[in-house]
C-alpha positions in Angstrom: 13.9 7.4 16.6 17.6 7.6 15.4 16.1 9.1 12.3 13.8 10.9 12.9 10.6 12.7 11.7 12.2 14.4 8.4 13.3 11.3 7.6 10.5 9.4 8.0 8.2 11.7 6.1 11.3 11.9 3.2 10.6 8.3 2.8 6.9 8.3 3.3 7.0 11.6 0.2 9.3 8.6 -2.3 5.7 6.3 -1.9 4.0 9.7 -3.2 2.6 10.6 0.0 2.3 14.4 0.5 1.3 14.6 -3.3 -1.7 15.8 -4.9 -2.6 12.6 -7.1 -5.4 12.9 -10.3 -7.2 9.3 -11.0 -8.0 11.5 -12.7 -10.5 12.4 -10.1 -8.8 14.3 -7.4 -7.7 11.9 -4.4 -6.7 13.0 -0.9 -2.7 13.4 -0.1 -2.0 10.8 2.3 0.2 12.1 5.7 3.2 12.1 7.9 2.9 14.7 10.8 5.2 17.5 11.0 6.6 18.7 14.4 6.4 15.3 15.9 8.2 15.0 19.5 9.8 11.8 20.1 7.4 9.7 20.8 4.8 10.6 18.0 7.8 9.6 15.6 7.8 6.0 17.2 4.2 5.6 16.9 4.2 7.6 13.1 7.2 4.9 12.2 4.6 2.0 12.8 1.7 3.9 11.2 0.0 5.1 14.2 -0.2 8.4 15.8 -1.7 11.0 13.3 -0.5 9.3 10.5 -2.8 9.6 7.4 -3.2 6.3 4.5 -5.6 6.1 1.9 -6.0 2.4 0.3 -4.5 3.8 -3.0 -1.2 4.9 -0.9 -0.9 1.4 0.4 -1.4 0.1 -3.1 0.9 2.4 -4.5 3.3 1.2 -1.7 2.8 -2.6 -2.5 3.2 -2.0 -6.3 6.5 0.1 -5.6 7.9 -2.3 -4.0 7.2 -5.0 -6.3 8.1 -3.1 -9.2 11.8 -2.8 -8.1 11.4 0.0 -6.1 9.9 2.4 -9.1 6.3 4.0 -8.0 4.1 4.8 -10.8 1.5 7.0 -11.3 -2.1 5.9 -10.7 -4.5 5.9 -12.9 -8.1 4.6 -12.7 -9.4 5.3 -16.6 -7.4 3.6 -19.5 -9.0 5.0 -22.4 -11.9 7.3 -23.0 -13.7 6.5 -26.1 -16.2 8.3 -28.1 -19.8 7.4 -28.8 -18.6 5.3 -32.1 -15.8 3.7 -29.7 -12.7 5.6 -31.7 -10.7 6.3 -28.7 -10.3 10.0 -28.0 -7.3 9.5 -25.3 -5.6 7.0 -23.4 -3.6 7.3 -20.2 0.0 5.9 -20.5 1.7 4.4 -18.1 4.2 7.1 -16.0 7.2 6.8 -13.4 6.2 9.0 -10.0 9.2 8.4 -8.3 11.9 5.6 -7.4 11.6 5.3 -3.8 13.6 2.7 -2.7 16.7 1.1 -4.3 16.2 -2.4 -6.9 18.7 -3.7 -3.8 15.9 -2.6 -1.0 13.0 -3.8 -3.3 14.6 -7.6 -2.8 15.0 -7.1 0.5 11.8 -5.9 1.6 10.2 -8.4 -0.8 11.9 -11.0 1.0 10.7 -9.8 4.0 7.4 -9.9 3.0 7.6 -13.2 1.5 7.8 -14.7 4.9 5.1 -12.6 6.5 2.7 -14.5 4.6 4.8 -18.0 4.7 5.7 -17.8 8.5 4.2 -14.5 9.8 0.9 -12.9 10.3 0.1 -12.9 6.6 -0.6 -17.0 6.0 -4.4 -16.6 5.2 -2.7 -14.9 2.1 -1.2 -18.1 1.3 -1.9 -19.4 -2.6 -1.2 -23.0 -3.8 1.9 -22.8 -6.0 2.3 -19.3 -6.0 4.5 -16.9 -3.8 3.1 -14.2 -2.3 4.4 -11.3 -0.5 2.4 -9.1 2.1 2.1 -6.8 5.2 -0.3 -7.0 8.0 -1.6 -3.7 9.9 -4.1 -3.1 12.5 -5.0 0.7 12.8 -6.3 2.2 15.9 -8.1 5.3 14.8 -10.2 6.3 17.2 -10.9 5.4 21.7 -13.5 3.2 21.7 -13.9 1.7 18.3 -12.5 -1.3 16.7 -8.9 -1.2 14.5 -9.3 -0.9 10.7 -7.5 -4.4 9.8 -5.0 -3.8 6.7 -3.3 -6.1 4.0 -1.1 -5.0 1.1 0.4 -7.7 -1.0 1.7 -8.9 -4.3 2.0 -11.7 -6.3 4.0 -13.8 -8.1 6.9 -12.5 -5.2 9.3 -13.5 -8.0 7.5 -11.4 -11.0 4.7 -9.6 -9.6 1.8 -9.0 -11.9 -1.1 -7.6 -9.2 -0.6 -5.6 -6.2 -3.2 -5.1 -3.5 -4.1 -3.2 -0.8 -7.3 -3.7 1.4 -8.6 -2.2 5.1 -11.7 -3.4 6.7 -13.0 -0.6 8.6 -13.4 -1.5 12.2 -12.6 -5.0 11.7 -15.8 -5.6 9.7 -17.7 -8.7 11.3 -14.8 -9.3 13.6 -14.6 -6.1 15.2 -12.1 -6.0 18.3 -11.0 -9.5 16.9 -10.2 -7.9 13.4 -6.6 -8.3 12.5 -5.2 -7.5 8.9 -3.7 -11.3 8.6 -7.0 -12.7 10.1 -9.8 -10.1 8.3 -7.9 -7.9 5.0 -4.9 -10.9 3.9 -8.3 -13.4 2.9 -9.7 -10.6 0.6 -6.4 -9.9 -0.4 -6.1 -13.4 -1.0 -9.2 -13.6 -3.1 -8.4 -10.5 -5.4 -4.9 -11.9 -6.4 -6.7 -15.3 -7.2 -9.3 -13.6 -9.3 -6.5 -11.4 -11.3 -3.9 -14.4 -11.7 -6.9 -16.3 -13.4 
């Protein structure tokens, strides 16, 4: 509350939410309200109220994060290649933005470390490998079930994958559906697969 709305969404805009992303299929800006009163801003600080997320904005949060603070820009085709397989273009790798300080990366890393070695994340838990992660539960709507939300990396120390997953209305679990108890095991089993 001491900060504020503008600041929260100044923040929010360094993860590249606000902006009109290219995958290079066109994907939906993800939100902070504007004009929020005081106690929208404490529920928008915590992701609730009317904020909007998209799985690839959590990545892209997880990723910048890991990467020292340094966002880069999505992209979901490498190389395009022509029917003889000569490549015809290739998408390089791009900053978006720095949105947090090398200094605020470690710290927040460190943070997450212990949300999946102490906290809500343990499910995320890999033998002989640290991991760092968030848990989120998502009310969206009176009556149904939260989306359940994990984003993580891994190695903590010299991150190679970075994940992000929601179970819509708690999958199987429903009302039960938590994102250490439902998303951090797919999480889980996505960093496996990659680290392999």
């Amino acid at each position: 509350l001491e900060m504020g709305g503008d600041k929260l969404r100044e923040q929010a805009g360094r993860f590249g939410f606000g902006d009109q992303l290219s995958i290079p299929m066109r994907v939906t800006p993800s939100k902070v309200p504007a004009e929020l009163n005081p106690p929208q801003t404490a529920q928008a600080a915590v992701g609730q109220y009317d904020v909007r997320v998209t799985p690839l904005e959590m990545a892209m949060v997880a990723g910048g994060i890991a990467n020292k603070g340094v966002v880069m820009k999505p992209h979901l085709v490498q190389s395009i290649l022509a029917s003889d397989l000569t490549t015809i273009d290739t998408e390089s790798q791009s900053t978006l933005t720095e949105a947090v300080s090398p200094q605020v990366a470690a710290q927040l890393t460190s943070m997450m470390e212990l949300v999946v070695s102490n906290g809500t994340g343990t499910a995320a838990q890999m033998s002989g490998v640290r991991v760092a992660g968030k848990t989120g539960t998502a009310q969206h709507a009176p009556g149904a079930a939260p989306h359940a939300w994990f984003i993580s990396f891994a190695p903590a120390e010299n991150p190679t994958v970075a994940v992000a997953v929601v179970v819509e209305e708690g999958g199987t679990a429903g009302n039960e559906a938590s994102g250490g108890r439902t998303a951090a095991p797919v999480a889980k089993a996505i960093m496996e697969a990659v680290l392999r």
